[in-house]
Amino acid sequence: MDNVMNPPRRRPRPHPAPVAAAATLLVLIGLLATTTNATSDAKAASTSAVPVHNAFVLRQAIPGHVVAFGDLDGDKFTDIVVADATMKQLQVHAWRPKIKAFQSVPSSQITLPAPAAGVVTIDLDGDGLLDLLVTLRTDTNQPDDARYSIALHRGLGNLTYLAVDANPLASMALSEPTLLDYNGDMTADLLGVPHAESTSAMLWLTAPGPALRPYPAPDGMCMPAPKHANAFVDVNGDCKPDLFLTCADHSYQVWIAGDDGTWTLARHGSLPPNAGLVAFADMDANGSLDAVFPVCTANSCDLYVAWNRQMPTCSATTPAGTVCRPMTDLCSADPDFVLDFATPTIVPIPLAKTGSKMGRIRLGDYNLDRYPDVLFVADGKLYLLGNTPCVGAATTCASTRTFVLVAHAVDAGPGVTDAYWFDYGENGSFDIIVASEVDGRPVATIHENTFQNDAFFIKTLATGTTCTQDCQAHALNAIGSSFKFTVIDTTGAKKAMQSTQTYQTSSWAMQLPYAFSGLGRTNNYIEELAVGVSRRVAGNESATDRATFTGIIPNSQLVIYPRTAGANEQPWRMELFLNPTAYALNVLAVLLATIVVLGVVTAGLQWLEKREDERDKIFWI
């Protein structure tokens, strides 16, 4: 009998339930990630208009006056210099990462012969260690006859400093000195008034030793105001620092440095009556530094913004024929720039008390939205003004930006005398140091920024030393260095921004050694970063004073070493230190959950496939 072979039975398909379950799980994870991101977007959008109460939390209190910032021990963390109540004793408080707090260093203690009127951390002798340049005030009991002497306490390493002899580096009168690099050798020089009877300013150029050598100021340079806001800052957009002077006759001057070493008076004019100290920042995030200052009368105070009007950066929407600055050449100078003090934007300041007197304003981006905010103290009360778009009901705005009081952001308490921006723990957010007097004793309280906005930042520091080995070059900042960079926002628009480091040093400017900028929300790299320093070398300027880097990762700290000339010539180079975003753990958790689910689904499908194969084998047997 013939054997009749039955046709093989059709293999059943794997059960669709595991596949459907896996697909459902993947969709749920995707929706969870999308919902989390959308929620953070909505939160960022809402909190930029509706402030979060008590967003700044008290972390540490330090007795004394905070008088200067700098990475004094070379560990890439910013330390602080603290003075006692008499301002005659200085001591370094170093940041200790293990305990996440500042600790006083007894070996750093310095006793001064007179009260300090200013302290700057700077490498003046070029040995690769930060020194303390101290301005001492000699009391003459005459308000209009202030006398100052300049003393240098050289850094010896391990947070110890050399005591100075009886002879100061220089003596000045009437106003504090201004730090600038006048001759383009990447070493700070001084501008001031030699004595009370002087009719013109004078320069002191830094010579080896170090020593300060008197040098005549350019013809036409004005006498600095007794309390001034002179700035070594880029005004014409070429990324190289210029000199902005506030004069004794209540006017201002802008001096531009030429490649041949000469300085030219480019702009001058009058300041508004009762104008306060001027600060600079890119207030509208358009790639140029604007001037911001308060103006107070007997009844009210207003915030003035003198916009720096330069040629715009080129973009896809720039009309044909428009003169613009290419994104690939961000440091091209605009000789027709206008620093508009004549028609500034004026915003009333909502002070709690009529007739209040404002202290110095500090500019910093606390919510990382790209637009610097305003911090100041008036009549013992701390104020924070948020830089917000001028939309909606605010139809009378003269510009696209306005300033709104951030209510109850900092619980600073009574007796506040000043406030400064600071990045506590170098975590990429702008915190606040509040200076107060409690029972007649000075105290500085540090309030950490807990404002949650998943935006990005960039910290940049250009070094100002020529040493290449056995020095703390990453801690030494070149005054007035400027940074321009391009950012693509979430709408796909590419924009240019500008920041600057340590551009003011007098009148307790209290500026950090680096430039800190919020980038807002972005999904891309920083495509271009242009850097400019004050170096001038005849015949080779373009190779040594400016450079452009590409593909910079946001949420990073950059240390940039300018090219050095001469026998120890070194190329431009950059070090990058990353800081994770606030939602990095959330992203990691979603990624791990996705991997686990995919692994379970794959294993389940493999098991079903194996079971079906075994059934087929049994059937054929």
Coordinates of C-alpha atoms in Angstrom, one line a residue:
M1 CA 0.0 0.0 0.0
D2 CA 1.4 3.3 -1.0
N3 CA 2.3 5.5 1.7
V4 CA 0.3 8.7 1.4
M5 CA 2.0 11.8 2.8
N6 CA -0.4 14.2 4.4
P7 CA 0.2 17.9 3.5
P8 CA 2.0 19.8 6.2
R9 CA -0.1 21.7 8.6
R10 CA 0.3 25.5 8.3
R11 CA 2.5 26.9 11.1
P12 CA 0.4 29.1 13.3
R13 CA 1.4 32.7 13.6
P14 CA 2.8 34.0 16.9
H15 CA 0.1 35.2 19.2
P16 CA -0.5 38.9 18.5
A17 CA -1.0 39.8 22.2
P18 CA 2.7 40.2 23.1
V19 CA 3.3 42.3 20.0
A20 CA 0.4 44.5 20.7
A21 CA 1.5 44.8 24.3
A22 CA 5.0 45.7 23.3
A23 CA 3.7 48.3 20.9
T24 CA 1.4 49.8 23.5
L25 CA 4.2 50.0 26.0
L26 CA 6.5 51.7 23.5
V27 CA 3.8 54.2 22.7
L28 CA 3.1 54.9 26.3
I29 CA 6.9 55.5 26.9
G30 CA 7.0 57.9 24.0
L31 CA 3.9 59.7 25.2
L32 CA 5.5 59.9 28.7
A33 CA 8.7 61.4 27.3
T34 CA 6.7 63.8 25.1
T35 CA 4.4 64.8 28.0
T36 CA 7.4 65.4 30.3
N37 CA 9.1 67.6 27.7
A38 CA 5.9 69.5 26.9
T39 CA 5.3 70.0 30.6
S40 CA 8.8 71.4 31.0
D41 CA 8.3 73.6 28.0
A42 CA 5.0 74.9 29.4
K43 CA 6.6 75.4 32.8
A44 CA 9.5 77.4 31.3
A45 CA 7.1 79.5 29.3
S46 CA 4.8 80.2 32.3
T47 CA 7.5 80.8 34.9
S48 CA 9.3 83.3 32.7
A49 CA 6.2 85.5 33.1
V50 CA 4.9 84.3 36.5
P51 CA 7.9 84.2 38.9
V52 CA 8.4 81.2 41.3
H53 CA 8.3 82.4 44.9
N54 CA 11.4 81.8 47.0
A55 CA 13.3 80.4 44.0
F56 CA 16.6 81.4 45.8
V57 CA 17.3 79.2 48.8
L58 CA 19.8 80.2 51.6
R59 CA 22.8 77.9 51.6
Q60 CA 25.6 79.5 53.5
A61 CA 26.4 82.6 55.6
I62 CA 29.9 84.1 55.8
P63 CA 30.8 86.9 58.2
G64 CA 32.4 90.0 56.6
H65 CA 32.3 91.8 53.3
V66 CA 32.8 89.8 50.0
V67 CA 35.2 92.0 48.0
A68 CA 36.5 89.9 45.1
F69 CA 36.1 86.7 43.1
G70 CA 38.7 84.4 41.5
D71 CA 39.9 80.9 41.2
L72 CA 42.7 81.5 43.7
D73 CA 43.8 77.9 44.2
G74 CA 43.6 76.8 40.6
D75 CA 41.0 74.0 41.2
K76 CA 38.6 75.4 38.5
F77 CA 36.2 76.5 41.3
T78 CA 35.7 80.2 42.0
D79 CA 36.8 81.3 45.4
I80 CA 35.9 84.6 47.3
V81 CA 38.0 87.2 49.1
V82 CA 36.4 88.4 52.3
A83 CA 37.2 91.6 54.3
D84 CA 36.4 92.2 57.9
A85 CA 34.2 95.0 59.3
T86 CA 37.1 97.5 59.2
M87 CA 38.1 96.6 55.6
K88 CA 41.7 96.3 56.8
Q89 CA 42.0 92.6 56.8
L90 CA 41.5 90.2 53.9
Q91 CA 41.1 86.5 53.8
V92 CA 40.4 83.9 51.1
H93 CA 37.4 81.6 51.5
A94 CA 38.1 78.6 49.2
W95 CA 35.4 76.4 47.7
R96 CA 35.6 72.9 49.0
P97 CA 33.7 70.5 46.6
K98 CA 33.6 67.6 49.2
I99 CA 31.6 69.6 51.7
K100 CA 30.0 71.9 49.0
A101 CA 30.7 75.0 50.9
F102 CA 33.3 77.8 51.4
Q103 CA 36.0 77.4 54.0
S104 CA 38.3 80.2 55.3
V105 CA 42.0 79.7 54.7
P106 CA 44.0 81.2 57.6
S107 CA 47.3 81.2 55.6
S108 CA 45.8 83.7 53.2
Q109 CA 45.1 86.4 55.7
I110 CA 46.5 89.9 54.8
T111 CA 46.5 93.0 57.0
L112 CA 46.2 96.3 55.3
P113 CA 47.5 99.7 56.5
A114 CA 44.3 101.5 55.4
P115 CA 40.8 100.5 54.5
A116 CA 40.4 98.8 51.1
A117 CA 38.5 100.8 48.5
G118 CA 38.8 98.0 45.9
V119 CA 40.2 94.5 45.4
V120 CA 40.9 92.8 42.1
T121 CA 42.2 89.3 41.6
I122 CA 44.6 89.5 38.6
D123 CA 48.0 88.1 37.5
L124 CA 50.0 91.4 37.3
D125 CA 53.5 89.9 37.6
G126 CA 52.9 87.2 34.9
D127 CA 54.0 84.2 37.0
G128 CA 50.8 82.3 36.4
L129 CA 49.4 82.9 39.9
L130 CA 46.6 85.2 40.8
D131 CA 47.7 88.3 42.8
L132 CA 45.5 90.7 44.9
L133 CA 45.6 94.2 43.6
V134 CA 44.3 96.4 46.4
T135 CA 43.3 100.0 46.2
L136 CA 43.7 101.7 49.6
R137 CA 41.7 104.8 50.6
T138 CA 43.6 107.4 52.7
D139 CA 41.1 109.4 54.7
T140 CA 41.7 113.2 54.3
N141 CA 38.3 114.1 55.9
Q142 CA 37.5 116.0 52.7
P143 CA 34.9 114.3 50.5
D144 CA 36.3 116.0 47.4
D145 CA 39.9 115.2 48.1
A146 CA 40.0 111.4 48.1
R147 CA 43.5 109.9 48.0
Y148 CA 44.3 106.3 46.9
S149 CA 47.4 104.1 46.8
I150 CA 47.8 100.9 44.9
A151 CA 49.3 97.9 46.6
L152 CA 50.1 94.5 45.1
H153 CA 50.0 91.3 47.2
R154 CA 51.7 88.8 44.9
G155 CA 50.4 85.2 44.9
L156 CA 53.0 82.7 46.2
G157 CA 50.9 79.6 45.7
N158 CA 48.9 77.5 48.2
L159 CA 46.8 80.6 48.9
T160 CA 49.6 82.6 50.5
Y161 CA 50.4 86.2 49.5
L162 CA 53.5 88.4 49.8
A163 CA 53.2 91.3 52.2
V164 CA 53.9 94.7 50.5
D165 CA 56.5 97.2 51.5
A166 CA 55.9 100.7 52.6
N167 CA 56.1 102.1 49.1
P168 CA 52.9 101.6 47.0
L169 CA 53.0 100.8 43.3
A170 CA 51.2 104.1 42.6
S171 CA 49.3 106.9 44.2
M172 CA 46.2 108.6 42.8
A173 CA 43.6 111.1 43.8
L174 CA 40.0 112.0 43.3
S175 CA 38.8 108.7 41.8
E176 CA 39.6 105.0 41.8
P177 CA 41.8 103.7 39.1
T178 CA 40.5 102.0 36.0
L179 CA 42.1 98.7 34.8
L180 CA 42.6 98.3 31.0
D181 CA 45.2 96.9 28.7
Y182 CA 46.4 100.1 27.0
N183 CA 49.4 98.9 25.1
G184 CA 47.9 95.5 24.1
D185 CA 50.4 93.3 25.9
M186 CA 47.7 91.3 27.7
T187 CA 48.8 92.8 31.1
A188 CA 46.6 95.2 33.0
D189 CA 47.5 98.9 33.1
L190 CA 45.9 101.6 35.2
L191 CA 44.2 104.9 34.3
G192 CA 43.6 107.5 37.0
V193 CA 44.3 111.0 38.3
P194 CA 47.9 111.6 39.7
H195 CA 47.0 114.3 42.3
A196 CA 44.2 116.6 43.4
E197 CA 45.4 119.5 41.3
S198 CA 45.6 117.5 38.1
T199 CA 43.7 118.8 35.0
S200 CA 44.0 115.6 33.0
A201 CA 44.1 111.8 33.5
M202 CA 47.3 109.7 33.5
L203 CA 48.2 106.1 32.6
W204 CA 50.4 103.8 34.6
L205 CA 51.7 101.0 32.3
T206 CA 52.7 97.7 33.9
A207 CA 56.4 96.9 33.5
P208 CA 58.4 93.8 34.6
G209 CA 58.9 93.5 38.3
P210 CA 56.1 94.3 38.4
A211 CA 56.2 98.1 38.4
L212 CA 53.9 100.8 37.2
R213 CA 55.4 103.4 34.8
P214 CA 53.7 106.7 34.4
Y215 CA 52.6 107.4 30.8
P216 CA 50.6 110.4 29.4
A217 CA 47.0 109.8 28.5
P218 CA 45.9 110.6 24.9
D219 CA 45.0 114.2 24.3
G220 CA 41.3 114.9 24.9
M221 CA 40.8 112.0 27.4
C222 CA 38.5 113.4 30.1
M223 CA 39.0 113.4 33.9
P224 CA 37.2 110.4 35.4
A225 CA 34.3 111.1 37.6
P226 CA 34.9 110.7 41.4
K227 CA 32.6 107.6 41.4
H228 CA 32.7 106.2 37.9
A229 CA 31.7 103.2 35.8
N230 CA 34.6 103.2 33.4
A231 CA 34.6 100.0 31.3
F232 CA 37.1 98.2 29.2
V233 CA 34.5 96.7 26.9
D234 CA 33.7 96.1 23.2
V235 CA 31.5 98.8 21.9
N236 CA 32.0 98.7 18.1
G237 CA 31.4 95.0 17.6
D238 CA 35.0 93.9 16.7
C239 CA 35.3 91.7 19.8
K240 CA 38.3 93.7 21.0
P241 CA 37.8 95.8 24.2
D242 CA 37.4 99.6 23.8
L243 CA 37.4 102.2 26.6
F244 CA 34.2 103.7 27.9
L245 CA 34.7 106.6 30.3
T246 CA 32.3 108.4 32.5
C247 CA 33.7 111.9 33.0
A248 CA 33.8 114.4 35.9
D249 CA 31.7 116.8 33.8
H250 CA 28.8 114.3 33.6
S251 CA 29.6 113.2 30.1
Y252 CA 30.9 110.0 28.5
Q253 CA 33.6 109.1 26.0
V254 CA 34.2 106.0 23.9
W255 CA 37.8 105.4 22.8
I256 CA 38.7 102.8 20.1
A257 CA 42.0 101.1 20.0
G258 CA 43.7 101.0 16.6
D259 CA 45.9 98.2 15.4
D260 CA 48.9 100.6 15.4
G261 CA 48.6 101.1 19.2
T262 CA 46.9 104.5 19.0
W263 CA 43.6 105.3 20.7
T264 CA 40.9 107.4 18.9
L265 CA 38.0 109.2 20.5
A266 CA 35.1 107.7 18.5
R267 CA 32.0 108.9 20.4
H268 CA 31.2 111.4 23.2
G269 CA 28.1 113.0 24.7
S270 CA 26.2 113.9 27.8
L271 CA 24.7 111.5 30.3
P272 CA 21.2 112.1 31.6
P273 CA 21.0 114.1 34.8
N274 CA 21.3 112.0 38.0
A275 CA 22.5 109.0 36.0
G276 CA 23.9 106.2 38.1
L277 CA 26.8 103.8 37.3
V278 CA 26.6 102.2 33.8
A279 CA 26.7 98.4 33.2
F280 CA 27.0 96.6 29.9
A281 CA 25.2 93.5 28.6
D282 CA 23.5 92.2 25.5
M283 CA 20.0 93.0 26.8
D284 CA 18.1 92.1 23.6
A285 CA 20.3 89.2 22.6
N286 CA 21.1 90.6 19.2
G287 CA 24.9 90.4 19.3
S288 CA 25.9 93.8 20.7
L289 CA 26.5 95.1 24.2
D290 CA 24.0 97.7 25.5
A291 CA 24.5 100.2 28.3
V292 CA 22.1 100.0 31.3
F293 CA 22.0 102.5 34.2
P294 CA 19.5 103.9 36.8
V295 CA 18.3 107.5 37.0
C296 CA 16.8 108.6 40.3
T297 CA 15.0 111.8 41.2
A298 CA 13.5 112.9 44.5
N299 CA 10.3 110.9 43.9
S300 CA 11.2 108.0 41.6
C301 CA 13.8 105.9 39.9
D302 CA 13.8 104.7 36.2
L303 CA 15.9 102.1 34.4
Y304 CA 17.6 103.5 31.3
V305 CA 18.8 101.2 28.4
A306 CA 21.0 102.9 25.8
W307 CA 20.8 100.4 22.9
N308 CA 24.0 99.7 21.0
R309 CA 22.7 100.0 17.4
Q310 CA 25.0 98.1 15.0
M311 CA 24.6 96.5 11.7
P312 CA 22.5 93.3 12.1
T313 CA 23.8 89.8 11.7
C314 CA 22.9 88.3 8.4
S315 CA 20.1 85.7 8.4
A316 CA 17.8 83.9 6.0
T317 CA 15.2 86.7 6.5
T318 CA 17.6 89.6 5.9
P319 CA 16.3 91.7 3.0
A320 CA 18.5 91.7 -0.1
G321 CA 20.9 94.6 -0.2
T322 CA 21.0 95.1 3.6
V323 CA 24.5 95.7 5.1
C324 CA 24.8 93.0 7.7
R325 CA 27.5 91.1 9.7
P326 CA 28.0 87.5 8.3
M327 CA 27.6 84.7 10.9
T328 CA 31.0 83.5 9.8
D329 CA 32.6 86.9 10.6
L330 CA 31.0 87.9 13.9
C331 CA 33.9 90.1 14.9
S332 CA 33.7 92.6 12.0
A333 CA 33.7 96.1 13.3
D334 CA 30.9 98.5 12.7
P335 CA 32.4 102.1 12.4
D336 CA 28.9 103.5 12.3
F337 CA 27.7 102.1 15.6
V338 CA 25.4 104.2 17.8
L339 CA 25.4 103.9 21.6
D340 CA 22.1 105.6 21.9
F341 CA 22.1 107.7 25.1
A342 CA 20.0 110.3 23.4
T343 CA 16.8 108.2 23.1
P344 CA 17.1 105.4 25.6
T345 CA 14.4 103.0 26.6
I346 CA 13.1 104.2 30.0
V347 CA 11.3 101.7 32.3
P348 CA 9.9 102.9 35.7
I349 CA 11.2 100.9 38.6
P350 CA 8.6 99.8 41.1
L351 CA 10.3 100.7 44.4
A352 CA 8.6 100.0 47.7
K353 CA 9.4 103.5 49.1
T354 CA 9.1 106.9 47.4
G355 CA 12.4 108.7 47.2
S356 CA 14.5 105.5 47.5
K357 CA 18.1 105.6 46.5
M358 CA 19.3 102.7 44.4
G359 CA 22.7 101.0 44.6
R360 CA 24.7 99.7 41.7
I361 CA 22.8 97.5 39.3
R362 CA 24.1 94.0 38.5
L363 CA 23.2 92.3 35.2
G364 CA 22.8 88.5 35.0
D365 CA 20.5 85.9 33.4
Y366 CA 19.0 84.0 36.4
N367 CA 16.5 82.0 34.3
L368 CA 18.9 81.2 31.3
D369 CA 16.4 82.6 28.7
R370 CA 19.2 84.6 26.9
Y371 CA 18.1 87.9 28.3
P372 CA 20.1 89.4 31.2
D373 CA 18.0 90.4 34.3
V374 CA 18.7 93.3 36.7
L375 CA 19.6 92.9 40.4
F376 CA 20.0 95.8 42.8
V377 CA 19.4 97.1 46.3
A378 CA 17.4 100.1 47.4
D379 CA 16.8 101.3 51.0
G380 CA 17.8 97.9 52.4
K381 CA 15.6 95.9 50.1
L382 CA 16.7 93.5 47.4
Y383 CA 15.1 93.8 43.9
L384 CA 15.2 91.5 40.9
L385 CA 13.8 92.7 37.6
G386 CA 13.1 90.1 35.0
N387 CA 13.9 90.9 31.4
T388 CA 10.7 90.0 29.6
P389 CA 9.2 90.5 26.1
C390 CA 7.2 93.6 25.7
V391 CA 3.9 92.1 24.5
G392 CA 0.2 91.9 25.5
A393 CA -1.0 94.8 27.6
A394 CA 2.3 96.6 27.5
T395 CA 1.6 98.5 24.4
T396 CA 3.5 101.7 25.3
C397 CA 6.9 100.0 25.2
A398 CA 9.6 101.8 23.2
S399 CA 11.4 98.5 22.4
T400 CA 10.8 94.8 22.3
R401 CA 12.0 94.2 25.9
T402 CA 10.8 95.5 29.3
F403 CA 11.6 94.7 32.9
V404 CA 9.1 93.3 35.4
L405 CA 9.6 92.9 39.2
V406 CA 10.2 89.2 40.2
A407 CA 8.3 89.3 43.5
H408 CA 9.4 87.2 46.5
A409 CA 12.2 85.5 44.6
V410 CA 14.8 86.0 47.4
D411 CA 14.0 86.1 51.1
A412 CA 17.0 88.3 51.9
G413 CA 15.7 89.8 55.2
P414 CA 16.3 93.4 56.4
G415 CA 19.5 95.4 56.3
V416 CA 20.6 94.5 52.8
T417 CA 23.4 96.7 51.5
D418 CA 24.3 95.1 48.2
A419 CA 23.9 91.9 46.1
Y420 CA 26.1 90.1 43.5
W421 CA 25.6 87.3 41.0
F422 CA 27.6 84.2 41.6
D423 CA 27.6 80.5 40.5
Y424 CA 27.5 78.6 43.8
G425 CA 29.2 75.2 43.2
E426 CA 29.7 75.9 39.5
N427 CA 26.5 74.1 38.6
G428 CA 25.5 76.4 35.7
S429 CA 23.0 78.7 37.3
F430 CA 23.3 82.3 38.6
D431 CA 22.9 82.4 42.4
I432 CA 22.9 85.5 44.5
I433 CA 25.3 86.7 47.3
V434 CA 23.5 89.1 49.6
A435 CA 25.5 91.6 51.6
S436 CA 23.8 92.7 54.8
E437 CA 24.4 94.2 58.2
V438 CA 23.1 92.3 61.2
D439 CA 23.5 94.0 64.6
G440 CA 26.1 96.3 63.0
R441 CA 28.2 93.4 61.7
P442 CA 28.6 92.6 58.0
V443 CA 27.5 89.2 56.8
A444 CA 27.3 87.7 53.3
T445 CA 24.5 85.1 52.7
I446 CA 24.6 82.9 49.6
H447 CA 21.2 82.0 48.1
E448 CA 21.2 79.2 45.6
N449 CA 19.0 79.5 42.5
T450 CA 16.5 76.6 42.4
F451 CA 14.5 78.1 39.5
Q452 CA 13.7 75.1 37.2
N453 CA 13.9 75.9 33.6
D454 CA 15.5 73.3 31.3
A455 CA 17.5 75.9 29.4
F456 CA 21.1 75.8 28.5
F457 CA 24.1 78.0 29.4
I458 CA 27.7 78.7 28.4
K459 CA 30.6 79.9 30.6
T460 CA 33.6 81.3 28.9
L461 CA 37.0 82.5 30.2
A462 CA 39.8 83.8 28.1
T463 CA 43.2 83.6 29.9
G464 CA 45.6 86.5 30.1
T465 CA 48.9 84.9 30.8
T466 CA 51.8 83.8 28.6
C467 CA 53.0 80.8 30.8
T468 CA 52.4 77.4 29.4
Q469 CA 53.6 75.0 32.1
D470 CA 53.7 75.0 35.9
C471 CA 51.1 77.7 36.2
Q472 CA 47.4 78.0 36.8
A473 CA 46.7 79.5 33.4
H474 CA 43.1 78.3 33.4
A475 CA 42.4 80.6 36.4
L476 CA 43.8 83.8 35.0
N477 CA 41.3 86.0 33.2
A478 CA 42.1 88.6 30.5
I479 CA 40.1 91.7 31.4
G480 CA 37.7 92.9 28.7
S481 CA 37.8 89.8 26.6
S482 CA 34.7 89.4 24.5
F483 CA 32.7 86.4 23.2
K484 CA 30.2 86.2 20.3
F485 CA 28.3 83.1 19.5
T486 CA 25.4 81.8 17.4
V487 CA 22.5 79.8 18.8
I488 CA 19.6 78.1 17.0
D489 CA 16.4 78.3 19.0
T490 CA 13.5 75.8 19.0
T491 CA 11.9 77.6 16.1
G492 CA 15.0 77.1 13.9
A493 CA 16.0 80.7 13.9
K494 CA 19.8 81.3 14.2
K495 CA 20.7 84.2 16.4
A496 CA 23.9 85.9 17.6
M497 CA 24.7 86.9 21.1
Q498 CA 27.6 88.6 22.9
S499 CA 29.0 88.5 26.4
T500 CA 32.2 89.9 28.1
Q501 CA 34.3 89.1 31.1
T502 CA 35.6 91.4 33.9
Y503 CA 35.1 94.6 32.0
Q504 CA 34.8 96.8 35.1
T505 CA 36.9 96.7 38.3
S506 CA 36.2 100.0 40.2
S507 CA 33.4 101.1 42.5
W508 CA 33.0 97.6 43.7
A509 CA 32.0 96.2 40.3
M510 CA 32.2 92.7 41.8
Q511 CA 32.3 91.0 38.4
L512 CA 33.1 87.3 38.0
P513 CA 36.3 86.2 36.3
Y514 CA 34.3 84.6 33.4
A515 CA 31.4 85.4 31.2
F516 CA 28.1 83.6 31.9
S517 CA 25.3 83.5 29.3
G518 CA 22.0 81.7 29.2
L519 CA 21.2 80.2 25.8
G520 CA 17.5 79.5 26.3
R521 CA 16.0 76.3 24.9
T522 CA 18.0 74.9 22.0
N523 CA 18.4 71.5 20.3
N524 CA 21.7 72.3 18.6
Y525 CA 25.3 73.0 19.2
I526 CA 26.7 76.5 19.4
E527 CA 27.8 76.6 15.8
E528 CA 30.2 79.5 16.0
L529 CA 32.1 81.0 19.0
A530 CA 34.2 84.1 18.2
V531 CA 36.7 85.3 20.9
G532 CA 38.5 88.6 21.0
V533 CA 41.2 89.7 23.4
S534 CA 43.1 93.0 23.9
R535 CA 46.4 91.8 22.4
R536 CA 48.0 93.9 19.6
V537 CA 51.0 92.8 17.6
A538 CA 51.9 95.0 14.7
G539 CA 51.6 93.3 11.4
N540 CA 50.0 90.1 12.8
E541 CA 46.9 91.3 14.6
S542 CA 44.4 89.0 13.0
A543 CA 46.3 85.9 14.1
T544 CA 46.7 86.8 17.7
D545 CA 43.7 88.9 18.9
R546 CA 40.7 87.0 17.6
A547 CA 39.8 83.4 16.9
T548 CA 36.6 81.4 16.1
F549 CA 35.7 77.9 17.4
T550 CA 32.9 75.7 16.0
G551 CA 30.7 72.9 17.3
I552 CA 30.6 74.0 21.0
I553 CA 28.4 71.8 23.3
P554 CA 25.9 73.8 25.5
N555 CA 26.0 73.5 29.2
S556 CA 29.8 73.7 29.3
Q557 CA 32.5 75.8 30.7
L558 CA 35.2 76.9 28.2
V559 CA 38.7 78.0 29.1
I560 CA 40.3 79.6 26.0
Y561 CA 44.1 80.2 25.7
P562 CA 44.9 83.0 23.3
R563 CA 47.7 82.5 20.9
T564 CA 51.0 83.7 22.2
A565 CA 53.7 85.5 20.2
G566 CA 57.4 85.5 20.4
A567 CA 59.8 82.8 21.4
N568 CA 57.2 80.7 23.2
E569 CA 54.6 81.0 20.5
Q570 CA 51.5 78.8 21.1
P571 CA 48.4 78.4 18.9
W572 CA 44.9 79.2 20.1
R573 CA 43.4 76.3 22.1
M574 CA 40.4 75.6 24.2
E575 CA 39.4 73.3 27.1
L576 CA 35.8 72.3 27.6
F577 CA 34.2 71.1 30.8
L578 CA 30.7 69.7 30.6
N579 CA 27.8 70.2 33.0
P580 CA 24.8 67.9 32.7
T581 CA 21.4 69.4 32.1
A582 CA 18.8 69.4 35.0
Y583 CA 16.7 66.7 33.1
A584 CA 19.6 64.4 32.4
L585 CA 18.4 61.9 35.0
N586 CA 14.9 61.9 33.6
V587 CA 16.2 61.3 30.1
L588 CA 18.4 58.4 31.4
A589 CA 15.5 56.9 33.2
V590 CA 13.3 56.9 30.1
L591 CA 16.2 55.4 28.1
L592 CA 16.8 52.6 30.5
A593 CA 13.0 51.9 30.7
T594 CA 12.9 51.7 27.0
I595 CA 15.8 49.3 26.8
V596 CA 14.2 47.1 29.5
V597 CA 10.9 47.0 27.7
L598 CA 12.5 46.2 24.3
G599 CA 14.6 43.5 26.0
V600 CA 11.5 41.9 27.6
V601 CA 9.5 42.1 24.3
T602 CA 12.4 40.6 22.3
A603 CA 12.8 37.8 24.8
G604 CA 9.1 37.0 24.8
L605 CA 9.0 36.9 21.0
Q606 CA 12.1 34.7 20.9
W607 CA 10.4 32.3 23.4
L608 CA 7.2 32.1 21.3
E609 CA 9.3 31.5 18.2
K610 CA 11.2 28.7 19.9
R611 CA 8.0 27.1 21.2
E612 CA 6.5 27.1 17.7
D613 CA 9.6 25.5 16.3
E614 CA 9.5 22.8 18.9
R615 CA 5.8 22.1 18.0
D616 CA 6.7 21.8 14.4
K617 CA 9.5 19.3 15.2
I618 CA 7.1 17.1 17.2
F619 CA 4.6 17.2 14.3
W620 CA 7.1 16.1 11.8
I621 CA 8.2 13.2 14.0

